[in-house]
PDB file of C-alpha atoms in Angstrom:
ATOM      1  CA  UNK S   1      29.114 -26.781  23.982  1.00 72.00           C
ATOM      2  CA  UNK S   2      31.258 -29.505  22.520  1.00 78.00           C
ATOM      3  CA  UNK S   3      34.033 -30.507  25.056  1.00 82.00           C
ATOM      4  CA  UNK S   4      37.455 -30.947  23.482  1.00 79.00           C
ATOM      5  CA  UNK S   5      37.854 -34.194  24.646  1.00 85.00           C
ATOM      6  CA  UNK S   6      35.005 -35.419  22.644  1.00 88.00           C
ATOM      7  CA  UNK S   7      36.484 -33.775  19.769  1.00 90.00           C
ATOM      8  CA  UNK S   8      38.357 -36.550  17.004  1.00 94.00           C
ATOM      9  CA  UNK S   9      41.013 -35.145  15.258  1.00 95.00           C
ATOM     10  CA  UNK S  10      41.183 -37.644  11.938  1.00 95.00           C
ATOM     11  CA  UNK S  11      44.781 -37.268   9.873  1.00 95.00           C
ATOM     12  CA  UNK S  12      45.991 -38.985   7.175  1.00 92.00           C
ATOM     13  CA  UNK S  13      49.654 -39.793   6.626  1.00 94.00           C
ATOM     14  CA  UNK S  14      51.629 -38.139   4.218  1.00 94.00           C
ATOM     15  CA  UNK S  15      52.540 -40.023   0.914  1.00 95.00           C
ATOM     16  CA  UNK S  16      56.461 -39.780   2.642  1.00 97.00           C
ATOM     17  CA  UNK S  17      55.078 -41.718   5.643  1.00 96.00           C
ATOM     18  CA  UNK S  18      52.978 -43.941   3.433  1.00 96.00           C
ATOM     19  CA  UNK S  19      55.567 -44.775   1.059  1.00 97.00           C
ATOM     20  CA  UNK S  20      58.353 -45.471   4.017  1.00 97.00           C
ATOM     21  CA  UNK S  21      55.315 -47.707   5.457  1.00 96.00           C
ATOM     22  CA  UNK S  22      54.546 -49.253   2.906  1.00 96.00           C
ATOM     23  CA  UNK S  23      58.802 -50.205   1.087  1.00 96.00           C
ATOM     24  CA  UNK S  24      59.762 -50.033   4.390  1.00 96.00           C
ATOM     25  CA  UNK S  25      62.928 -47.573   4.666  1.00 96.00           C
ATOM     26  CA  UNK S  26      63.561 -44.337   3.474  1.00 96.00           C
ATOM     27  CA  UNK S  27      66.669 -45.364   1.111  1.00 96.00           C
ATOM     28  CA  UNK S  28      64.578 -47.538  -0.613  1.00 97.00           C
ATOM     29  CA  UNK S  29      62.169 -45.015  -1.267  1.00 97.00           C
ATOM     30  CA  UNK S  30      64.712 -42.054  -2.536  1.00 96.00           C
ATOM     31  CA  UNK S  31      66.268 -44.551  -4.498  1.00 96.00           C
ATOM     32  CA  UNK S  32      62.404 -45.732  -5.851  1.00 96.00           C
ATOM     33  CA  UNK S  33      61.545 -41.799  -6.563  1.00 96.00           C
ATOM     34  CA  UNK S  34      64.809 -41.202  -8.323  1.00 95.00           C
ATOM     35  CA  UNK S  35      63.765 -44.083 -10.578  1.00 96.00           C
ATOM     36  CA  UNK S  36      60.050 -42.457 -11.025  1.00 95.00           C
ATOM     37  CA  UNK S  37      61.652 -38.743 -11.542  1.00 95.00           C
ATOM     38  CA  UNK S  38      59.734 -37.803  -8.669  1.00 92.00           C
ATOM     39  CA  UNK S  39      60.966 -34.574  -6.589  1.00 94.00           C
ATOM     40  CA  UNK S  40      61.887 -36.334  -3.476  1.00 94.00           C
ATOM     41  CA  UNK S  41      62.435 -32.453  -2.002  1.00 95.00           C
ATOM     42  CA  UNK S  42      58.586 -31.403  -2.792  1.00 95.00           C
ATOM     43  CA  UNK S  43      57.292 -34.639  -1.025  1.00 95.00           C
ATOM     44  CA  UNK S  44      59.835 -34.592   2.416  1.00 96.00           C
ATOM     45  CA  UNK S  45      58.605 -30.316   2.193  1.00 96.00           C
ATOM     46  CA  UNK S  46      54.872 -31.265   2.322  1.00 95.00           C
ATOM     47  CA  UNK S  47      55.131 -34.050   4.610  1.00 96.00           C
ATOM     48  CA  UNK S  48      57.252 -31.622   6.894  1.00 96.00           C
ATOM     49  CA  UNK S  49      54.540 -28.619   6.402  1.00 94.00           C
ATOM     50  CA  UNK S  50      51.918 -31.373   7.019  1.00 94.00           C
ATOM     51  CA  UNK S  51      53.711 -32.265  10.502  1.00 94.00           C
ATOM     52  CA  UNK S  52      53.736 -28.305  11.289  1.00 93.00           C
ATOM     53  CA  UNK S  53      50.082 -27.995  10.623  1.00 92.00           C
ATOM     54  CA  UNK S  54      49.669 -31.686  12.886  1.00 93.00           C
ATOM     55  CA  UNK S  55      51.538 -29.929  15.971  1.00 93.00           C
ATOM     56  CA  UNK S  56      49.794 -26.964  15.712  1.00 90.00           C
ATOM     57  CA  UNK S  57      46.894 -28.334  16.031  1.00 91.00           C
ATOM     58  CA  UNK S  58      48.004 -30.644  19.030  1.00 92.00           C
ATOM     59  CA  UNK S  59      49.093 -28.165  21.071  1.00 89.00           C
ATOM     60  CA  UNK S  60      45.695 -26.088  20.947  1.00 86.00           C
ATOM     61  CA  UNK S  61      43.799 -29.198  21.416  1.00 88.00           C
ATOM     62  CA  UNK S  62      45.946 -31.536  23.612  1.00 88.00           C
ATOM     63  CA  UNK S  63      42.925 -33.369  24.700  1.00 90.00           C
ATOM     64  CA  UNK S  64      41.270 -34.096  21.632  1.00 92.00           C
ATOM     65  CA  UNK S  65      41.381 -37.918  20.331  1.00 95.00           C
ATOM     66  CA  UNK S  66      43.900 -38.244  17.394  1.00 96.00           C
ATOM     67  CA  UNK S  67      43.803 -40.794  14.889  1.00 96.00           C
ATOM     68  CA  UNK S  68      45.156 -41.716  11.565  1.00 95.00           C
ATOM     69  CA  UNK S  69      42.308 -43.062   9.012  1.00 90.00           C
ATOM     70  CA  UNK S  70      43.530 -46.662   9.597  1.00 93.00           C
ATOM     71  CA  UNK S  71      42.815 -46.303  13.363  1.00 95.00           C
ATOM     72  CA  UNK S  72      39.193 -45.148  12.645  1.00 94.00           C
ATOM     73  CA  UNK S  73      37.748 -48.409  12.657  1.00 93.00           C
ATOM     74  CA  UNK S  74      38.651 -48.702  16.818  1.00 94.00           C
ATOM     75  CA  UNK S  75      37.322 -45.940  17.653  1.00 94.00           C
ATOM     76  CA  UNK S  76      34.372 -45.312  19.835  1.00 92.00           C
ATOM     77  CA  UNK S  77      32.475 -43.080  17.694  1.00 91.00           C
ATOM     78  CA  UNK S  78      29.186 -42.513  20.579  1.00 91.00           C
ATOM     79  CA  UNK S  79      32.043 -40.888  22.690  1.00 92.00           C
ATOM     80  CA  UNK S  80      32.675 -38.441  19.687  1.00 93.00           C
ATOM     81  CA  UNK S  81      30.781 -35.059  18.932  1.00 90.00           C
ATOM     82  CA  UNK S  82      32.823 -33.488  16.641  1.00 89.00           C
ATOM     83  CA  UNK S  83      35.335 -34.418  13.911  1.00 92.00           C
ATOM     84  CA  UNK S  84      37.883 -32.383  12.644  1.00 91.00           C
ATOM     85  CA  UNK S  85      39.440 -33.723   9.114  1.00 92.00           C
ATOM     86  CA  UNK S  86      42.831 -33.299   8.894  1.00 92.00           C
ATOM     87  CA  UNK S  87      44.202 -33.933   5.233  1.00 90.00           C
ATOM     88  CA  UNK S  88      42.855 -33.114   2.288  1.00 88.00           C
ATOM     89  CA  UNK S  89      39.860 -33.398  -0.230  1.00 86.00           C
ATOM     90  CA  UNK S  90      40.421 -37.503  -0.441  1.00 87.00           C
ATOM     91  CA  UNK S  91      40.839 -37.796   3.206  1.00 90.00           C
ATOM     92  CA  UNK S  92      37.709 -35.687   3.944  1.00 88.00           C
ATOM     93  CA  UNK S  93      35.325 -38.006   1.714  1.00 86.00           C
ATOM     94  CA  UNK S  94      36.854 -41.217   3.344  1.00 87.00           C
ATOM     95  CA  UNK S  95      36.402 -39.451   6.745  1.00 90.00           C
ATOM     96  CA  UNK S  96      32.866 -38.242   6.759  1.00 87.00           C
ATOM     97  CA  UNK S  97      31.242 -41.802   6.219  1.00 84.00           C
ATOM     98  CA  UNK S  98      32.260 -42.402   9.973  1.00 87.00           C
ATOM     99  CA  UNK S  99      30.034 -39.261  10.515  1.00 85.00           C
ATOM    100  CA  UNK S 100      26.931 -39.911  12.102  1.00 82.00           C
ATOM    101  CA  UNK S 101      25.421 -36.789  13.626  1.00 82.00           C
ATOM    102  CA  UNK S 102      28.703 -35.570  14.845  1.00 86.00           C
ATOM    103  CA  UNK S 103      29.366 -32.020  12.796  1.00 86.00           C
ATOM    104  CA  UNK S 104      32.590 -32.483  10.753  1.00 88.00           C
ATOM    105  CA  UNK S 105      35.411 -29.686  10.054  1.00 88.00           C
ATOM    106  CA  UNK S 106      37.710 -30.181   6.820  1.00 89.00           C
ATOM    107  CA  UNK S 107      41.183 -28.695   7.938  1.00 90.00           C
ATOM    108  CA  UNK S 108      43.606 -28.558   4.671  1.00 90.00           C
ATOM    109  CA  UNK S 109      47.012 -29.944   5.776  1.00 90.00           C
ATOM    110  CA  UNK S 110      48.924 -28.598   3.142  1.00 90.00           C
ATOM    111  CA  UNK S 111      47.185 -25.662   1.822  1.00 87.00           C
ATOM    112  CA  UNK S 112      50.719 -24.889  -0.588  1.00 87.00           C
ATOM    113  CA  UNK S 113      50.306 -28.308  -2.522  1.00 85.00           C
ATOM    114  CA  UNK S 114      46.218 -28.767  -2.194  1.00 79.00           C
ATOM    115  CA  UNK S 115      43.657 -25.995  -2.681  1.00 76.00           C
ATOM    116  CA  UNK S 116      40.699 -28.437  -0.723  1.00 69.00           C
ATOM    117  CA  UNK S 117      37.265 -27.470  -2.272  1.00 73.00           C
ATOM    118  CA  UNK S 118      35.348 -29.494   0.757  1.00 76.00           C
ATOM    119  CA  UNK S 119      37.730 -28.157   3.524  1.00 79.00           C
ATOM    120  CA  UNK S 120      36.746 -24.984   5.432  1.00 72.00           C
ATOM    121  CA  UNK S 121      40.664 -23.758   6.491  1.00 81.00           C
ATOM    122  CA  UNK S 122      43.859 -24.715   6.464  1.00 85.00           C
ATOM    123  CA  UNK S 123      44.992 -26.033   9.825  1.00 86.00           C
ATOM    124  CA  UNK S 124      47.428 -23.275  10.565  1.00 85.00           C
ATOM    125  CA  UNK S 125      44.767 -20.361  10.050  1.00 85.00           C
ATOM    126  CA  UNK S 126      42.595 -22.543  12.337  1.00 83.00           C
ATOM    127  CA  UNK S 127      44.729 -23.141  15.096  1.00 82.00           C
ATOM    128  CA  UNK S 128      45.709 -19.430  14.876  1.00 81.00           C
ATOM    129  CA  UNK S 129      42.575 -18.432  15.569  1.00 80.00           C
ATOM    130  CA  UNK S 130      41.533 -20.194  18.397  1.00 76.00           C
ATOM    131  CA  UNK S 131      42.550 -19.218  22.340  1.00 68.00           C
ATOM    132  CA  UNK S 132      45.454 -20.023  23.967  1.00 65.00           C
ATOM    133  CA  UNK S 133      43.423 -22.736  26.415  1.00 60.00           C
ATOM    134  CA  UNK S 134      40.834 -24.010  23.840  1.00 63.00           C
ATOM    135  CA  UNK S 135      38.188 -26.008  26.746  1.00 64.00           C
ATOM    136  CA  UNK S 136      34.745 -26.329  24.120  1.00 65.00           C
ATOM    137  CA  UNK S 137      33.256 -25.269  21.388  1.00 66.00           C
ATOM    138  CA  UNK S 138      29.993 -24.134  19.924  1.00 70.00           C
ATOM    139  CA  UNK S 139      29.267 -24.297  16.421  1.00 67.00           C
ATOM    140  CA  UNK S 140      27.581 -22.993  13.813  1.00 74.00           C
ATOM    141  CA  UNK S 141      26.776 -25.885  10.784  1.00 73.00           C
ATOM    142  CA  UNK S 142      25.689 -26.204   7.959  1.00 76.00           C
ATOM    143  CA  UNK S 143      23.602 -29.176   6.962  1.00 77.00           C
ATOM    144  CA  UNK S 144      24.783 -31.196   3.733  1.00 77.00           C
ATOM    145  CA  UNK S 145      22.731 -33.752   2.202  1.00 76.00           C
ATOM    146  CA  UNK S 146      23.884 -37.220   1.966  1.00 77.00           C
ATOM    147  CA  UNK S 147      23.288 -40.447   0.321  1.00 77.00           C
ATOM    148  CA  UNK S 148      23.397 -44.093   1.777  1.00 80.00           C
ATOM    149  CA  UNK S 149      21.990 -47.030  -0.846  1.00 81.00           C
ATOM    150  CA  UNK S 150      22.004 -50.590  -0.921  1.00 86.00           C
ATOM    151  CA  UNK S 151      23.198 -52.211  -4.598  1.00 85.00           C
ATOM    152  CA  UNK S 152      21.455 -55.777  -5.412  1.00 89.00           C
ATOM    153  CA  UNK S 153      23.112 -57.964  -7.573  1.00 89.00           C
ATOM    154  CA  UNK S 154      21.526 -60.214 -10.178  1.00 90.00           C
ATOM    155  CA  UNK S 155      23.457 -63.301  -7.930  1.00 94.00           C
ATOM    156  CA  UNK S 156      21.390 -62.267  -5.189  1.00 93.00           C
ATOM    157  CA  UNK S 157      24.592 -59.995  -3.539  1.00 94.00           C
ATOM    158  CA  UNK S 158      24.059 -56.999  -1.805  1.00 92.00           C
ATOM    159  CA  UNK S 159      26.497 -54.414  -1.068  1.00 89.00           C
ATOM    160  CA  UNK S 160      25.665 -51.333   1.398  1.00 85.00           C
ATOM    161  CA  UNK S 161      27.444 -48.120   0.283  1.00 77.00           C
ATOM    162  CA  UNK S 162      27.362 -45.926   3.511  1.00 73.00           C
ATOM    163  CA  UNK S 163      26.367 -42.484   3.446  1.00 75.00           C
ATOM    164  CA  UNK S 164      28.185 -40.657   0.656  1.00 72.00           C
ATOM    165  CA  UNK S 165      29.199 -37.408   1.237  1.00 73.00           C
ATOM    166  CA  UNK S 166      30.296 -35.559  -1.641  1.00 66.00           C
ATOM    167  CA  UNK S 167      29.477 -37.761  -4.726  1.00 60.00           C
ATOM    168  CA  UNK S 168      28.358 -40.943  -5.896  1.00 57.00           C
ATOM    169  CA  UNK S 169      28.955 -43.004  -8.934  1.00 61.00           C
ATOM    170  CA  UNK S 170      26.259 -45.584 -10.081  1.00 64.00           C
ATOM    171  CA  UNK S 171      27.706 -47.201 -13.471  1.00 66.00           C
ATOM    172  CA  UNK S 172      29.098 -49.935 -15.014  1.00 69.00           C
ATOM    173  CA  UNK S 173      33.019 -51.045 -14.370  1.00 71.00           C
ATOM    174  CA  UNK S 174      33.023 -51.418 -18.330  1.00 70.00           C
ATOM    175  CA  UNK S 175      32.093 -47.766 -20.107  1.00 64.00           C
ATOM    176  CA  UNK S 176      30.998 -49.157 -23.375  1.00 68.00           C
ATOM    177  CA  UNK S 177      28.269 -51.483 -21.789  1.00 68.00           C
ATOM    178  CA  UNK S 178      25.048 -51.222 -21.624  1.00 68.00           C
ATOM    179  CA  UNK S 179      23.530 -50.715 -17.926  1.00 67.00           C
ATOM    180  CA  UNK S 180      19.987 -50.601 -16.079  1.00 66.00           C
ATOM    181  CA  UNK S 181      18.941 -48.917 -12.900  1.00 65.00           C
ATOM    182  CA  UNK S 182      16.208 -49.111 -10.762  1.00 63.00           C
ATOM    183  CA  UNK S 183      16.753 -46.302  -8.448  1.00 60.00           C
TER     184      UNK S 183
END
């Protein structure tokens, strides 16, 4: 039995929050998307249904540890036994490689705007279908394979990948090069 307490809850931010974040105020960034011809509307409705999905969630598991992928790097990951992936396909990936042996759950935030091929439910069907006081969990997994390598350089760099979890790309930056492998 997993306690909920040991459960990590990983979201991402929505491109809204990211884009206030990052231009720093909301004007700025209606007056960048009118510039782009981007629907302002379609991104303020996800990052709203993305917020729904957040505090349903939150209020079946008050006691889990939530965190936004930027806060991933502080967390103590031998105090958690499950993750749940909050987000979408992207997210999931860049979630997983802070997977050890804990069993991860893809939860699609926005289930209108992404269908998710590596996420098991969207959050609201989730939260719907667990109890009213949610105190553990058992689970059923299902083991995926994964790949961790370590790329030498001719310079005498090395670069450790992490384990992959989904797919992995071993080519050259430059398509109409020539490459050679020693896998």
């Amino acid at each position: 039995m997993i306690e909920t307490n040991s459960i990590l809850v990983a979201m991402k931010r929505s491109k809204w929050e990211r884009d206030i974040l990052r231009y720093g105020s909301e004007e700025y960034v209606r007056r960048l998307y009118r510039l782009q011809n981007v629907s302002c509307d379609k991104i303020i409705s996800s990052h709203d249904r993305q917020h729904l999905a957040f505090d349903k969630i939150k209020s079946k598991l008050p006691q889990a540890v939530f965190a936004f992928r930027e806060e991933l790097h502080h967390i103590d990951f031998s105090r958690i036994h499950a993750m749940f992936i909050l987000g979408g396909d992207n997210h999931f990936v860049y979630v997983s490689h802070y997977a050890t042996s804990q069993p991860v759950l893809g939860l699609n935030s926005d289930p209108h705007t992404s269908s998710g091929a590596l996420l098991s439910f969207s959050a609201e069907k989730f939260a719907d279908a667990l109890p009213e006081s949610v105190h553990g969990f058992s689970f059923e997994t299902e083991d995926w394979v994964r790949i961790d390598c370590n790329i030498y350089y001719p310079d005498g760099r090395q670069t450790e990948t992490g384990p992959g979890t989904s797919e992995i790309s071993i080519r050259n930056s430059f398509a109409d090069m020539m490459s050679r492998y020693f896998v």
